[in-house]
PDB file of C-alpha atoms in Angstrom:
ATOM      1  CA  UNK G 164     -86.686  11.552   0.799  1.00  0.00           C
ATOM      2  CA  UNK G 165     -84.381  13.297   3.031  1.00  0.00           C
ATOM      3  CA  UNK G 166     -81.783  13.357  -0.168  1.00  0.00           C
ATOM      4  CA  UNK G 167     -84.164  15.102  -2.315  1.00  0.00           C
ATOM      5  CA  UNK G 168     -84.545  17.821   0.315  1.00  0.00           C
ATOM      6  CA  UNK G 169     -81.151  18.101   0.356  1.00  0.00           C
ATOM      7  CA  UNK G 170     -79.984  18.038  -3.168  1.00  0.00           C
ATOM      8  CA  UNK G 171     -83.283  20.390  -4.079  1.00  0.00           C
ATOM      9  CA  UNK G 172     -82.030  22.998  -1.472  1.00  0.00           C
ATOM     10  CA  UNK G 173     -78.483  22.698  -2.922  1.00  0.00           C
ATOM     11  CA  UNK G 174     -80.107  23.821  -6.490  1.00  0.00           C
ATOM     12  CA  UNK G 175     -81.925  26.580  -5.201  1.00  0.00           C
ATOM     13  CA  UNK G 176     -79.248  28.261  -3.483  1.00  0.00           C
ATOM     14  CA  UNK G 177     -77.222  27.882  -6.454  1.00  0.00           C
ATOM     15  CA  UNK G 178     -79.474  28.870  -8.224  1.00  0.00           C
ATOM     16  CA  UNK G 179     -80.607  32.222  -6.186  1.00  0.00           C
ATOM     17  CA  UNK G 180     -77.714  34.465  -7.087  1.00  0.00           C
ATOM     18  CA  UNK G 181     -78.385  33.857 -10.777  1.00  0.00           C
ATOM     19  CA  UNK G 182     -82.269  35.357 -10.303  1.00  0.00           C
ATOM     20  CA  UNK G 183     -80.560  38.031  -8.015  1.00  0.00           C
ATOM     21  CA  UNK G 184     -78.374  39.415 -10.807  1.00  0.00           C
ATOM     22  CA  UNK G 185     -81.197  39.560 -13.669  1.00  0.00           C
ATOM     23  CA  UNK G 186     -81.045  36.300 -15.227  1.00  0.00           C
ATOM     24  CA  UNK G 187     -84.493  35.907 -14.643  1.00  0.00           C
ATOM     25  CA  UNK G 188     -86.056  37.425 -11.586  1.00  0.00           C
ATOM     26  CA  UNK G 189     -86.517  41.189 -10.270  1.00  0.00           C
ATOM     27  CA  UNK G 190     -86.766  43.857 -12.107  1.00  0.00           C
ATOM     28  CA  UNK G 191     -83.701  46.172 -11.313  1.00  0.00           C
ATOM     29  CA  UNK G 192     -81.471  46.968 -14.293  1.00  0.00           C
ATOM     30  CA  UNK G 193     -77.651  45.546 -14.080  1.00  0.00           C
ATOM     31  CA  UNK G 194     -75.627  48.525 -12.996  1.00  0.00           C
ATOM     32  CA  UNK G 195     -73.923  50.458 -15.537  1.00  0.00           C
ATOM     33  CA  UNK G 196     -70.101  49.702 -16.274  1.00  0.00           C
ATOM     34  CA  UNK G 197     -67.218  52.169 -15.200  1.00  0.00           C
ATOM     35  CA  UNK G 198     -66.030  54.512 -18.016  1.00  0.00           C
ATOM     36  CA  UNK G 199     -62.830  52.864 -19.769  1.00  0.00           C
ATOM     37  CA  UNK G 200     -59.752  55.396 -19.151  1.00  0.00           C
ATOM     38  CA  UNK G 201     -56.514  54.325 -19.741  1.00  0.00           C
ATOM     39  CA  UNK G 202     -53.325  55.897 -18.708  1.00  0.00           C
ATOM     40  CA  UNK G 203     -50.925  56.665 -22.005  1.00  0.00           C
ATOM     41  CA  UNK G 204     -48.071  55.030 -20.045  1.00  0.00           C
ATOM     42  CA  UNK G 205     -47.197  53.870 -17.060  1.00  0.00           C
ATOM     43  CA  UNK G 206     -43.980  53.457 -14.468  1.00  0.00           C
ATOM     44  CA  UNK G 207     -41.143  50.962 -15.076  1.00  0.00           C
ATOM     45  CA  UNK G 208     -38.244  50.540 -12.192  1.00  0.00           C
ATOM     46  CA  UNK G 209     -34.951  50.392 -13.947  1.00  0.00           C
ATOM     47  CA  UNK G 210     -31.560  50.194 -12.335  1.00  0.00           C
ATOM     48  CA  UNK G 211     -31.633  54.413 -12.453  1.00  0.00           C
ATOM     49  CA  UNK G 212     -34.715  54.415 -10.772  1.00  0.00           C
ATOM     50  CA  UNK G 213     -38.290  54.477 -12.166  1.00  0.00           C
ATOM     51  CA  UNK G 214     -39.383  56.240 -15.104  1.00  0.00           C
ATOM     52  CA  UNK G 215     -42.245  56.573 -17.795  1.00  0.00           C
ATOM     53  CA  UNK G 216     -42.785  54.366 -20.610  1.00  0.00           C
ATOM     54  CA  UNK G 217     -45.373  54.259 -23.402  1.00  0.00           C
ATOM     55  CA  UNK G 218     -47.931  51.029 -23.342  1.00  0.00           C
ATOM     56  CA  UNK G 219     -45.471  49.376 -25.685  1.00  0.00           C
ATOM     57  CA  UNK G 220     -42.182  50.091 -23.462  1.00  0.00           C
ATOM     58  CA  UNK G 221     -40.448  52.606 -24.781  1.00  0.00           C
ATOM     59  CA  UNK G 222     -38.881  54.846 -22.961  1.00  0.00           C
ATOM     60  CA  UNK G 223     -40.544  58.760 -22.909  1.00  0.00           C
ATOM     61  CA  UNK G 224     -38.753  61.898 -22.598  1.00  0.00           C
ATOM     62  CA  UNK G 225     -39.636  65.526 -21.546  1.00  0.00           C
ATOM     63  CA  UNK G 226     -38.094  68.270 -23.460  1.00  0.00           C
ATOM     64  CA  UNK G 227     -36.780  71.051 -20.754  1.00  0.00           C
ATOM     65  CA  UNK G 228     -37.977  74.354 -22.655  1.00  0.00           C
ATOM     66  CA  UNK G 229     -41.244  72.752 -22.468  1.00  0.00           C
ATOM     67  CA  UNK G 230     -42.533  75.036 -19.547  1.00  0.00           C
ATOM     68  CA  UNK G 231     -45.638  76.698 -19.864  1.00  0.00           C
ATOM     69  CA  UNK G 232     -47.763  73.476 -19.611  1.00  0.00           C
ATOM     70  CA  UNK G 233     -50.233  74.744 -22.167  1.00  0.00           C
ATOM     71  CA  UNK G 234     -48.110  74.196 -25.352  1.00  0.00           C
ATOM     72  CA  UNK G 235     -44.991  72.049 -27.244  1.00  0.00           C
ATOM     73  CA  UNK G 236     -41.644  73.359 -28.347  1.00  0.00           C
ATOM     74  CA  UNK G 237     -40.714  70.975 -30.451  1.00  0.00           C
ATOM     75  CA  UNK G 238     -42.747  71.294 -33.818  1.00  0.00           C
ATOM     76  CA  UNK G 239     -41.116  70.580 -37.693  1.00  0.00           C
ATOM     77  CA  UNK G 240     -37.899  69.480 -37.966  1.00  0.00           C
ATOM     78  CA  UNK G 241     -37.713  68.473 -33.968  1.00  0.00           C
ATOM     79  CA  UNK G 242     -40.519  66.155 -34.478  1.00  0.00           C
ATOM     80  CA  UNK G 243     -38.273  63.937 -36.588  1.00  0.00           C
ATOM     81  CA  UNK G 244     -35.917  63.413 -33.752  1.00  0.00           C
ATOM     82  CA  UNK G 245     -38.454  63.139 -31.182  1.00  0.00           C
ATOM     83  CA  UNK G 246     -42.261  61.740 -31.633  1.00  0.00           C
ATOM     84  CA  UNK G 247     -44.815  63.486 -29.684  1.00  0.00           C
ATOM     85  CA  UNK G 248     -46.704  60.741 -27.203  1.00  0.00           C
ATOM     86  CA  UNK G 249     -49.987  61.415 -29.869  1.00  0.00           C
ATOM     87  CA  UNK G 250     -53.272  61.381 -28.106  1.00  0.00           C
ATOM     88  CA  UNK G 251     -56.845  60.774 -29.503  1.00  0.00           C
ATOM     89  CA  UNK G 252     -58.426  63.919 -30.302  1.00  0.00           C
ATOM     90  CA  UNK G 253     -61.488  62.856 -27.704  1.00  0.00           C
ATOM     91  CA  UNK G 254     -58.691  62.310 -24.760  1.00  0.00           C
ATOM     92  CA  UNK G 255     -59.237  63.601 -21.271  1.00  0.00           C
ATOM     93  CA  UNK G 256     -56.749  63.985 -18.579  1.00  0.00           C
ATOM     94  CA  UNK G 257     -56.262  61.310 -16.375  1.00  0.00           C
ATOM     95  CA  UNK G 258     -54.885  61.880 -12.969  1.00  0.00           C
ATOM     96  CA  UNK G 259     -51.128  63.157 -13.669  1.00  0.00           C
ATOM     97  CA  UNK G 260     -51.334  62.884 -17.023  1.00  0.00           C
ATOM     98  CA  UNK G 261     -53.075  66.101 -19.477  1.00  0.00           C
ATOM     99  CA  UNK G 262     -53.423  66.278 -23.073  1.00  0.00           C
ATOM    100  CA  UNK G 263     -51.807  69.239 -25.355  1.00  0.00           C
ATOM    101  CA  UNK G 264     -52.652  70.853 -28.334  1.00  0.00           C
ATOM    102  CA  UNK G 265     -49.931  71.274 -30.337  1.00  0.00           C
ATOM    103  CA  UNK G 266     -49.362  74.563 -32.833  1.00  0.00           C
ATOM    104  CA  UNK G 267     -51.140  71.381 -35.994  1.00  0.00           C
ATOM    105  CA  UNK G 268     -54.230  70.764 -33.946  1.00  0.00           C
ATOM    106  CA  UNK G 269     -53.184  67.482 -32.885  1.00  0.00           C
ATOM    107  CA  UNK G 270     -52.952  66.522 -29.112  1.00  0.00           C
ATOM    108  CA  UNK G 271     -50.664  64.874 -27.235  1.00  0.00           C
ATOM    109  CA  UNK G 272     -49.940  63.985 -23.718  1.00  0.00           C
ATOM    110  CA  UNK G 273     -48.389  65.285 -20.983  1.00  0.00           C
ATOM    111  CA  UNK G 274     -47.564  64.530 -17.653  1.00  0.00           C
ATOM    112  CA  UNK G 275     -47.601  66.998 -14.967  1.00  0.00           C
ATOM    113  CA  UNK G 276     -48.073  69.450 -17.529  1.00  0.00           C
ATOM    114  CA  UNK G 277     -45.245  68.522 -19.611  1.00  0.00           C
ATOM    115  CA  UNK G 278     -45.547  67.259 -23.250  1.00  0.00           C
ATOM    116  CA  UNK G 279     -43.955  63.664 -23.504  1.00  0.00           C
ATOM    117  CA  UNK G 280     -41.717  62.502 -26.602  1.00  0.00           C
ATOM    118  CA  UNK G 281     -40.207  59.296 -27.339  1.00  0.00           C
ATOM    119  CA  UNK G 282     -37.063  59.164 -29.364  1.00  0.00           C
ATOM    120  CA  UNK G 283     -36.426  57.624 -32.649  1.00  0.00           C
ATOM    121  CA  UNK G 284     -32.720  56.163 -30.768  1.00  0.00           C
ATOM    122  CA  UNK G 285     -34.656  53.449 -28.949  1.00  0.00           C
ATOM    123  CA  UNK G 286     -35.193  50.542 -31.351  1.00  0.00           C
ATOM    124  CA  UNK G 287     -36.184  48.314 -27.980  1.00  0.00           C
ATOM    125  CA  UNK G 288     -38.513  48.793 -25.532  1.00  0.00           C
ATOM    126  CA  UNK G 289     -36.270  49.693 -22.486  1.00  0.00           C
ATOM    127  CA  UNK G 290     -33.469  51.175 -24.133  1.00  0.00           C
ATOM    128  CA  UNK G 291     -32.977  55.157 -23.355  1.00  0.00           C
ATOM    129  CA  UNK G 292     -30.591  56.343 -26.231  1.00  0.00           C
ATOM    130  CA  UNK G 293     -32.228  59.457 -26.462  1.00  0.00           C
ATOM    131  CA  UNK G 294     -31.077  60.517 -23.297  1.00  0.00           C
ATOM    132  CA  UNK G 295     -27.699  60.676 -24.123  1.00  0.00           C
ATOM    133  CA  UNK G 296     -28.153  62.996 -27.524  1.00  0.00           C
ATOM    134  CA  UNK G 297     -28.858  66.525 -26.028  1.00  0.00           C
ATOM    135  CA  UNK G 298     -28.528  67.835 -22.304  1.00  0.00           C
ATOM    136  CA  UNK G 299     -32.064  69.315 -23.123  1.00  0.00           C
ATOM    137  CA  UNK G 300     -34.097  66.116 -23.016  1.00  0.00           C
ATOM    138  CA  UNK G 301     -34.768  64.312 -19.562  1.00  0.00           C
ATOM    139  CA  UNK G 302     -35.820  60.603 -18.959  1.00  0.00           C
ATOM    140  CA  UNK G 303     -39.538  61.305 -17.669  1.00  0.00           C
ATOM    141  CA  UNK G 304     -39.741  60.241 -14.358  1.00  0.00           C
ATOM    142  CA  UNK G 305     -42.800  60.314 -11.946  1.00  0.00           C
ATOM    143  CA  UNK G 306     -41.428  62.026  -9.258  1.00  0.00           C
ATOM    144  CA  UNK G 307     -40.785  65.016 -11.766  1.00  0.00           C
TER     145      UNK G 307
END
């Protein structure tokens, strides 16, 4: 007899959180789930120090005559040397990073106010040959 007692309260405190979280007992709702935000890209450490990559790797760049924080310089032809970090049109800014509208009506992002590119050089994730093409173009970094 003493067994059953046992093994019957094992079951019901098992058991209890199950009817505590809605699966069949009390009538409060389950709470509502967090709002999915996703940073466009996050920090790598390299051997010259940390910088920006895209969610598949690849290196991003920040073009320097990019300065007002409102806008992109590099429209046409540039975009065929360097490809705007595109961002949904619904996108919101998420901590350091801001979305742009460029001079077509699409968006793209932007950290600390400055639009972000990656460059047609990299074929790799990791690699940063668009560095070395122009003195104008940076590596993005986030203590820029």
């Amino acid at each position: 007899m003493f067994r059953f007692v046992i093994a019957a309260a094992a079951i019901a405190l098992s058991t209890g959180p199950m009817l505590a979280n809605g699966h069949g007992g009390g009538d409060a709702p389950p709470p509502p789930k967090p709002e999915a935000t996703t940073a466009p890209a996050r920090v790598v450490l390299t051997k010259q120090g940390p910088k920006l990559v895209d969610l598949k790797g690849m290196t991003l760049y920040y073009y320097e005559r990019d300065t007002s924080g409102k806008s992109s310089s590099c429209d046409g032809k540039c975009t065929e040397s360097w490809t705007p970090l595109a961002a949904p049109t619904d996108a919101k800014a998420i901590g350091d990073f801001t979305v742009i509208t460029r001079n077509d009506g699409s968006k793209m992002w932007a950290y600390r106010y400055r639009p972000l590119y990656t460059s047609p050089a990299d074929k790799i994730p990791g690699e940063a040959n668009g560095n070395a093409t122009t003195l104008q173009w940076r590596i993005a970094r986030p203590e820029q």
